[in-house]
Amino acid sequence: MTVSTSAHEAAVNAPGVSRESRVRSVFRVTCGNFLEMYDFTVYGYYAAAIASTFFPTGNEFASLMLALSVFGAGFLMRPIGALVLGAYIDHHGRRKGLILSLVLMAIGTACVAFVPGYASIGLIAPAIVLFGRLLQGFSAGVELGGVSVYLSEIATKGNRGFYCSWQSASQQVAVVFAASLGVLLNHLIPAADMNSWGWRIPFVVGCLIVPFLLYVRRSLRETDEFAARRHRPGMAEIARSMVQHSRLIVAGMGLVIMTTASFYLITAYTPTFGKVVLKLSSLDSLLVTVCVGISNFIWLPVAGAVSDRIGRRPVLLVCTVVAILTAYPAMQWMVAQPSFGRLLIVELWLSLLYAWYNGAMIVALTELMPVEVRTTGFSMAYSLATMVGGFTPAIATWLIHTTGDKASPGAWMAFAALCGVVATLVLYRSPQSRERYKAA
């Protein structure tokens, strides 16, 4: 038996549930989301240095592809983490599962931060880095879903999109923080030292903030909606439900591909793209990434709030169609005459498309999933999509190397947007389904 919608609304709108307590709950739950995205982002920022430290092959392209492939390998573990940890959260509660995911993420970060390089311990070094990335991927498989579901269950009536948007907004804080730290380090540490050992500093910083984040998340309350639920499915029941709703999960995966491909293109890949492909300075590329993170942070809550008013479907369709039409031409314009200004303009444009789409998409995905297995279903769809979109830095690098077209990453984003269009039309194919998935 599940809690009714009216019961949920009564709980979250109760007089004793103050606005201040909801703000605190949003902060507590999204703090782990910050660490997860911070770790993934700094790996992308310093991929070239990581490549030379752990994957020296004598060929710059081959080393970079190995480093980016290990970056992508973390996403291969996400579906497993979604199923195992998602089932744990759906059975034992949102709070316990989110604490566990944070601990696992911290261990993975430490593996990358402190392991000696290939020159010191040989193949053991890249093996430990790969293990750390796989552990981070396993943890991240449920982090986004757990946070999004928690926010949807504490949201006030008519504001679910706005609340859920803070899951992604917290990631943008991580992007800005990581890029700003990179800018500072570029001022303080010579480039040769950054490539040799300075790139480890951001990972060490990530480890140092773990105790604070763990303290904050331990004070998280269980959601009223989950606490009121009498039936809490076990692993076997959840697994059967995943098979039963496989079509819904695949469609949800298509919905998320646009988010993951565009996000990793404009954040994790930007420093490498600006430095290696456009031949701009590391400082220029990191400054652009800071601006992208700020742009995302501003637009995500706006988009979530707008989708609460006009529905998810119009926002999703407009953003994906515009991305199909403009992503590649914008990249062509940028690479024709590479400069800080053109990189900034194009990245901010792609940021606008990503943020408006994602602001509506996250809440739409929580509304699509059956309440009994909401965390697992959301996490499975999201994790399967990141197995595609998470390889965006590697795919973009391969496309440029193979085709010789520096604008080809724009074609990859356009393809991801096409997946979003198809998924949106499938999921909202009838008036009944559109009504069902409208904001509560």
Coordinates of C-alpha atoms in Angstrom, one line a residue:
M1 CA 0.0 0.0 0.0
T2 CA 1.4 3.4 -0.9
V3 CA 0.7 6.8 0.5
S4 CA -1.9 8.7 -1.4
T5 CA -1.2 11.9 -3.3
S6 CA -3.5 13.9 -1.0
A7 CA -1.7 12.4 2.0
H8 CA 1.6 13.5 0.5
E9 CA 0.3 17.0 -0.1
A10 CA -1.0 17.3 3.4
A11 CA 2.3 16.2 4.8
V12 CA 4.5 18.6 2.8
N13 CA 2.1 21.5 3.3
A14 CA 1.5 20.9 7.0
P15 CA 1.9 24.0 9.2
G16 CA 4.8 22.4 11.1
V17 CA 6.8 22.0 8.0
S18 CA 8.4 25.4 7.6
R19 CA 9.9 26.9 4.5
E20 CA 13.2 27.1 6.4
S21 CA 13.2 23.3 7.2
R22 CA 12.5 22.5 3.5
V23 CA 15.5 24.7 2.4
R24 CA 17.7 22.9 4.9
S25 CA 16.4 19.5 3.6
V26 CA 17.3 20.6 0.0
F27 CA 20.8 21.6 1.1
R28 CA 21.3 18.4 3.1
V29 CA 20.3 16.1 0.3
T30 CA 22.1 17.9 -2.5
C31 CA 25.4 18.1 -0.7
G32 CA 26.4 14.6 -1.7
N33 CA 25.3 15.4 -5.3
F34 CA 27.9 18.2 -5.2
L35 CA 30.7 15.7 -4.3
E36 CA 29.6 13.3 -7.0
M37 CA 29.7 15.9 -9.7
Y38 CA 32.8 17.6 -8.4
D39 CA 34.8 14.3 -8.6
F40 CA 33.5 13.5 -12.1
T41 CA 34.2 17.1 -13.2
V42 CA 37.8 17.4 -12.0
Y43 CA 38.7 14.1 -13.7
G44 CA 37.5 15.6 -17.0
Y45 CA 39.3 18.9 -16.3
Y46 CA 42.7 17.2 -15.8
A47 CA 42.3 14.3 -18.2
A48 CA 45.5 15.3 -20.1
A49 CA 47.6 15.3 -16.9
I50 CA 46.0 12.1 -15.7
A51 CA 46.8 10.5 -19.1
S52 CA 50.5 11.3 -18.8
T53 CA 50.6 10.2 -15.1
F54 CA 48.8 6.9 -15.4
F55 CA 48.6 6.0 -19.1
P56 CA 51.9 7.0 -20.8
T57 CA 52.0 5.4 -24.2
G58 CA 54.3 7.7 -26.1
N59 CA 51.3 8.9 -28.2
E60 CA 49.3 11.8 -26.9
F61 CA 46.0 10.8 -28.5
A62 CA 46.3 7.2 -27.3
S63 CA 47.1 8.3 -23.8
L64 CA 44.2 10.8 -23.7
M65 CA 41.8 8.2 -25.1
L66 CA 42.8 5.7 -22.4
A67 CA 42.2 8.3 -19.7
L68 CA 38.9 9.4 -21.1
S69 CA 37.9 5.7 -21.6
V70 CA 38.5 5.1 -17.9
F71 CA 36.4 8.3 -17.2
G72 CA 33.6 6.7 -19.2
A73 CA 34.1 3.2 -17.6
G74 CA 32.6 4.6 -14.4
F75 CA 29.4 5.0 -16.2
L76 CA 29.3 1.3 -17.1
M77 CA 28.9 0.6 -13.3
R78 CA 25.9 2.9 -12.9
P79 CA 23.2 0.5 -13.9
I80 CA 24.5 -2.0 -11.4
G81 CA 24.6 0.6 -8.7
A82 CA 21.1 1.8 -9.8
L83 CA 19.7 -1.7 -9.3
V84 CA 21.6 -2.7 -6.1
L85 CA 21.6 0.7 -4.3
G86 CA 18.3 1.7 -5.8
A87 CA 16.7 -1.4 -4.3
Y88 CA 18.4 -0.7 -1.0
I89 CA 16.9 2.9 -1.0
D90 CA 13.4 1.8 -2.0
H91 CA 13.4 -0.9 0.7
H92 CA 15.4 0.7 3.6
G93 CA 14.7 4.4 3.0
R94 CA 16.1 7.5 1.2
R95 CA 18.3 8.7 4.1
K96 CA 20.3 5.5 4.7
G97 CA 20.9 4.9 1.0
L98 CA 22.1 8.5 0.4
I99 CA 24.6 8.2 3.2
L100 CA 25.9 4.9 1.8
S101 CA 26.3 6.4 -1.7
L102 CA 28.3 9.3 -0.3
V103 CA 30.8 7.0 1.5
L104 CA 31.4 4.9 -1.6
M105 CA 32.0 8.1 -3.7
A106 CA 34.6 9.3 -1.2
I107 CA 36.5 6.0 -1.3
G108 CA 36.6 6.2 -5.1
T109 CA 37.9 9.8 -5.0
A110 CA 40.7 8.8 -2.6
C111 CA 41.8 6.1 -5.1
V112 CA 42.5 8.7 -7.8
A113 CA 43.9 11.3 -5.4
F114 CA 46.6 9.3 -3.7
V115 CA 47.7 6.4 -5.9
P116 CA 51.3 6.8 -7.2
G117 CA 51.8 7.2 -11.0
Y118 CA 52.7 4.6 -13.6
A119 CA 56.4 5.5 -13.3
S120 CA 56.4 4.4 -9.7
I121 CA 54.2 1.2 -9.5
G122 CA 53.6 0.3 -13.1
L123 CA 50.3 -1.2 -14.2
I124 CA 49.0 -1.3 -10.6
A125 CA 48.5 2.5 -10.8
P126 CA 46.0 2.6 -13.7
A127 CA 44.3 -0.5 -12.3
I128 CA 43.7 1.4 -9.0
V129 CA 42.4 4.4 -10.9
L130 CA 40.1 2.3 -12.8
F131 CA 38.8 0.6 -9.6
G132 CA 38.2 4.1 -8.1
R133 CA 36.3 5.2 -11.2
L134 CA 34.2 2.0 -11.2
L135 CA 33.4 2.5 -7.5
Q136 CA 32.4 6.1 -8.1
G137 CA 30.2 5.0 -11.0
F138 CA 28.5 2.4 -8.8
S139 CA 27.8 5.0 -6.2
A140 CA 26.6 7.6 -8.7
G141 CA 24.2 5.0 -10.2
V142 CA 21.8 5.9 -7.4
E143 CA 22.9 9.3 -6.2
L144 CA 21.1 11.3 -8.8
G145 CA 18.0 9.2 -8.6
G146 CA 18.0 9.1 -4.8
V147 CA 18.3 12.9 -4.6
S148 CA 15.7 13.6 -7.3
V149 CA 13.2 11.3 -5.7
Y150 CA 13.8 12.8 -2.3
L151 CA 13.2 16.3 -3.6
S152 CA 10.1 15.3 -5.5
E153 CA 8.7 13.7 -2.3
I154 CA 9.3 16.8 -0.1
A155 CA 8.1 19.3 -2.8
T156 CA 5.1 21.5 -2.1
K157 CA 2.1 21.2 -4.4
G158 CA 2.6 22.7 -7.9
N159 CA 6.4 23.2 -7.3
R160 CA 7.8 19.7 -8.0
G161 CA 9.8 20.9 -11.0
F162 CA 11.3 23.8 -9.1
Y163 CA 12.3 21.5 -6.2
C164 CA 13.8 18.8 -8.4
S165 CA 15.8 21.3 -10.4
W166 CA 18.0 21.8 -7.3
Q167 CA 19.5 18.3 -7.9
S168 CA 21.1 19.5 -11.1
A169 CA 21.7 23.0 -9.7
S170 CA 23.9 21.6 -6.9
Q171 CA 26.0 19.9 -9.7
Q172 CA 26.6 23.3 -11.2
V173 CA 27.9 24.6 -7.9
A174 CA 30.4 21.7 -8.1
V175 CA 31.3 22.8 -11.7
V176 CA 31.9 26.4 -10.7
F177 CA 33.9 25.4 -7.6
A178 CA 36.1 22.9 -9.5
A179 CA 36.7 25.4 -12.3
S180 CA 37.4 28.3 -10.0
L181 CA 39.9 26.1 -8.1
G182 CA 41.5 25.3 -11.4
V183 CA 41.8 29.0 -12.2
L184 CA 43.4 29.7 -8.8
L185 CA 45.9 26.8 -9.2
N186 CA 46.8 28.0 -12.7
H187 CA 47.8 31.3 -11.1
L188 CA 49.8 29.8 -8.3
I189 CA 51.4 26.7 -9.8
P190 CA 53.5 26.6 -13.0
A191 CA 52.1 24.6 -15.9
A192 CA 54.8 21.9 -15.7
D193 CA 54.1 21.4 -12.0
M194 CA 50.3 21.3 -12.6
N195 CA 50.8 18.5 -15.1
S196 CA 53.3 16.7 -12.8
W197 CA 51.6 16.8 -9.4
G198 CA 49.3 19.9 -9.1
W199 CA 46.4 18.2 -10.7
R200 CA 46.1 16.0 -7.6
I201 CA 45.2 19.0 -5.4
P202 CA 41.5 19.2 -6.5
F203 CA 41.1 15.5 -5.7
V204 CA 42.6 16.0 -2.3
V205 CA 40.3 18.9 -1.7
G206 CA 37.4 16.6 -2.6
C207 CA 38.6 14.2 0.1
L208 CA 38.9 16.9 2.7
I209 CA 35.3 18.1 2.4
V210 CA 33.9 14.6 2.8
P211 CA 33.7 14.7 6.6
F212 CA 31.6 17.9 6.4
L213 CA 29.3 16.5 3.7
L214 CA 28.8 13.3 5.6
Y215 CA 28.0 15.2 8.8
V216 CA 25.4 17.3 6.9
R217 CA 23.8 14.3 5.2
R218 CA 23.6 12.3 8.4
S219 CA 21.1 14.8 9.8
L220 CA 18.8 14.2 6.8
R221 CA 15.2 13.3 7.7
E222 CA 13.4 10.5 6.0
T223 CA 10.6 11.7 3.6
D224 CA 7.1 11.6 5.0
E225 CA 5.9 9.8 1.8
F226 CA 8.3 7.0 2.3
A227 CA 7.8 6.8 6.1
A228 CA 4.0 6.4 5.5
R229 CA 4.4 3.5 3.1
R230 CA 3.5 0.2 4.5
H231 CA 4.8 -2.0 1.7
R232 CA 8.5 -1.8 0.9
P233 CA 9.5 -4.1 -1.9
G234 CA 12.5 -6.4 -1.7
M235 CA 15.2 -7.0 -4.3
A236 CA 13.4 -9.8 -6.1
E237 CA 10.2 -7.8 -6.3
I238 CA 12.1 -4.7 -7.6
A239 CA 13.9 -6.8 -10.2
R240 CA 10.6 -8.1 -11.5
S241 CA 9.2 -4.6 -11.6
M242 CA 12.2 -3.5 -13.7
V243 CA 11.5 -6.2 -16.2
Q244 CA 7.8 -5.3 -16.2
H245 CA 8.5 -1.7 -16.8
S246 CA 11.4 -2.2 -19.2
R247 CA 9.8 -0.2 -22.0
L248 CA 9.2 2.8 -19.7
I249 CA 12.8 2.6 -18.6
V250 CA 14.2 2.5 -22.1
A251 CA 12.0 5.5 -23.1
G252 CA 13.3 7.2 -20.0
M253 CA 16.8 6.4 -21.0
G254 CA 16.2 8.2 -24.3
L255 CA 14.9 11.2 -22.4
V256 CA 18.1 11.4 -20.3
I257 CA 20.7 11.0 -23.2
M258 CA 20.2 14.6 -24.2
T259 CA 21.0 15.7 -20.6
T260 CA 24.1 13.6 -20.1
A261 CA 25.7 14.2 -23.5
S262 CA 25.1 18.0 -23.4
F263 CA 26.2 18.3 -19.8
Y264 CA 29.5 16.5 -20.2
L265 CA 30.2 18.3 -23.4
I266 CA 29.8 21.8 -21.9
T267 CA 31.5 21.0 -18.6
A268 CA 33.9 18.1 -18.2
Y269 CA 35.1 18.3 -21.8
T270 CA 35.4 22.0 -22.2
P271 CA 38.8 22.5 -20.6
T272 CA 40.3 19.6 -22.7
F273 CA 38.6 20.9 -25.9
G274 CA 39.7 24.4 -25.4
K275 CA 43.3 23.5 -24.6
V276 CA 43.9 20.5 -26.9
V277 CA 41.6 21.3 -29.9
L278 CA 41.2 25.1 -30.0
K279 CA 44.8 25.7 -28.6
L280 CA 43.5 28.2 -26.1
S281 CA 45.1 28.7 -22.7
S282 CA 44.0 26.5 -19.8
L283 CA 43.0 29.7 -18.0
D284 CA 40.6 30.7 -20.8
S285 CA 39.0 27.3 -20.9
L286 CA 38.5 27.1 -17.2
L287 CA 37.0 30.6 -17.1
V288 CA 34.5 29.6 -19.7
T289 CA 33.6 26.5 -17.7
V290 CA 33.0 28.8 -14.6
C291 CA 30.6 30.9 -16.7
V292 CA 28.9 27.7 -17.9
G293 CA 28.4 26.5 -14.4
I294 CA 26.9 29.8 -13.3
S295 CA 24.6 29.9 -16.3
N296 CA 23.4 26.4 -15.6
F297 CA 22.8 27.2 -12.0
I298 CA 20.6 30.3 -12.9
W299 CA 18.6 28.6 -15.6
L300 CA 17.8 25.2 -14.1
P301 CA 15.5 26.4 -11.3
V302 CA 13.8 28.8 -13.8
A303 CA 13.2 26.0 -16.2
G304 CA 11.9 23.7 -13.5
A305 CA 9.5 26.5 -12.3
V306 CA 8.3 27.2 -15.9
S307 CA 7.6 23.5 -16.4
D308 CA 5.5 23.5 -13.3
R309 CA 3.3 26.2 -15.0
I310 CA 3.1 25.0 -18.6
G311 CA 4.0 21.3 -18.4
R312 CA 7.0 19.3 -19.1
R313 CA 6.3 18.4 -22.7
P314 CA 6.5 21.9 -24.3
V315 CA 9.8 22.6 -22.6
L316 CA 11.4 19.3 -23.6
L317 CA 10.3 19.5 -27.2
V318 CA 11.4 23.1 -27.8
C319 CA 14.8 22.6 -26.3
T320 CA 15.6 19.4 -28.2
V321 CA 14.4 20.8 -31.6
V322 CA 16.4 24.0 -31.2
A323 CA 19.5 21.9 -30.2
I324 CA 19.1 19.7 -33.3
L325 CA 19.0 22.9 -35.5
T326 CA 21.8 24.9 -33.8
A327 CA 24.3 22.7 -32.0
Y328 CA 26.5 21.8 -35.0
P329 CA 26.3 25.2 -36.8
A330 CA 27.3 27.0 -33.5
M331 CA 30.3 24.7 -33.1
Q332 CA 31.3 25.4 -36.8
W333 CA 31.2 29.1 -36.1
M334 CA 33.3 28.7 -33.0
V335 CA 36.1 26.6 -34.6
A336 CA 36.3 28.8 -37.7
Q337 CA 38.1 31.4 -35.7
P338 CA 38.8 30.0 -32.2
S339 CA 38.9 32.6 -29.4
F340 CA 37.9 33.0 -25.8
G341 CA 34.9 35.1 -26.9
R342 CA 33.5 32.6 -29.4
L343 CA 34.0 29.7 -27.0
L344 CA 32.2 31.6 -24.3
I345 CA 29.2 32.5 -26.5
V346 CA 28.7 29.0 -27.9
E347 CA 29.1 27.3 -24.5
L348 CA 26.6 29.7 -23.0
W349 CA 24.2 29.0 -25.8
L350 CA 24.5 25.2 -25.3
S351 CA 24.3 25.8 -21.5
L352 CA 20.9 27.5 -22.1
L353 CA 19.6 24.5 -24.1
Y354 CA 20.9 22.0 -21.6
A355 CA 19.6 23.8 -18.5
W356 CA 16.1 24.4 -19.8
Y357 CA 15.8 20.8 -21.0
N358 CA 17.2 19.3 -17.8
G359 CA 15.1 21.5 -15.6
A360 CA 12.0 19.9 -17.0
M361 CA 13.4 16.4 -17.6
I362 CA 14.5 15.5 -14.1
V363 CA 11.0 16.0 -12.6
A364 CA 9.4 14.4 -15.6
L365 CA 11.4 11.2 -15.0
T366 CA 10.4 11.1 -11.3
E367 CA 6.8 11.4 -12.3
L368 CA 7.0 8.6 -14.9
M369 CA 8.2 6.0 -12.5
P370 CA 5.9 3.8 -10.3
V371 CA 6.1 5.0 -6.7
E372 CA 7.0 1.7 -5.2
V373 CA 10.2 1.5 -7.2
R374 CA 10.7 5.2 -8.0
T375 CA 14.3 5.4 -7.0
T376 CA 15.4 2.2 -8.8
G377 CA 13.4 3.0 -12.0
F378 CA 14.7 6.6 -12.2
S379 CA 18.3 5.5 -11.5
M380 CA 18.1 2.6 -14.0
A381 CA 16.9 4.9 -16.8
Y382 CA 19.4 7.6 -15.9
S383 CA 22.3 5.2 -15.5
L384 CA 21.7 3.5 -18.9
A385 CA 21.7 6.9 -20.5
T386 CA 25.0 7.9 -18.9
M387 CA 26.5 4.7 -20.4
V388 CA 26.1 6.6 -23.6
G389 CA 26.3 10.3 -22.7
G390 CA 29.1 9.7 -20.1
F391 CA 31.5 8.8 -22.9
T392 CA 30.9 12.2 -24.5
P393 CA 34.5 13.4 -23.9
A394 CA 35.9 10.2 -25.4
I395 CA 33.4 10.2 -28.3
A396 CA 34.1 13.9 -29.0
T397 CA 37.9 13.3 -29.0
W398 CA 37.4 10.2 -31.3
L399 CA 35.1 12.1 -33.7
I400 CA 37.5 15.0 -34.1
H401 CA 40.5 12.7 -34.6
T402 CA 38.6 10.4 -37.1
T403 CA 36.8 13.1 -39.2
G404 CA 39.2 16.0 -38.8
D405 CA 36.1 18.1 -38.1
K406 CA 36.6 20.1 -34.9
A407 CA 32.9 20.9 -34.8
S408 CA 31.8 17.3 -34.8
P409 CA 31.0 17.3 -31.1
G410 CA 28.1 19.5 -32.1
A411 CA 26.7 16.7 -34.3
W412 CA 27.0 14.4 -31.3
M413 CA 24.9 16.8 -29.2
A414 CA 22.3 17.1 -32.1
F415 CA 22.0 13.3 -32.1
A416 CA 21.5 13.2 -28.4
A417 CA 18.7 15.9 -28.8
L418 CA 17.1 13.7 -31.4
C419 CA 16.9 10.9 -28.9
G420 CA 15.2 13.4 -26.5
V421 CA 12.6 14.3 -29.1
V422 CA 11.7 10.7 -29.9
A423 CA 11.5 9.8 -26.2
T424 CA 9.4 12.8 -25.4
L425 CA 6.9 12.0 -28.2
V426 CA 6.7 8.4 -27.0
L427 CA 6.2 9.2 -23.4
Y428 CA 3.7 12.0 -24.0
R429 CA 2.0 10.4 -27.0
S430 CA -1.6 10.8 -25.9
P431 CA -3.7 13.4 -24.1
Q432 CA -4.1 10.9 -21.2
S433 CA -0.4 10.5 -20.8
R434 CA 0.2 14.2 -21.0
E435 CA -2.3 14.7 -18.2
R436 CA -0.8 12.0 -16.1
Y437 CA 2.7 13.5 -16.2
K438 CA 1.7 17.1 -15.7
A439 CA 3.1 18.8 -12.7
A440 CA 1.2 18.0 -9.5

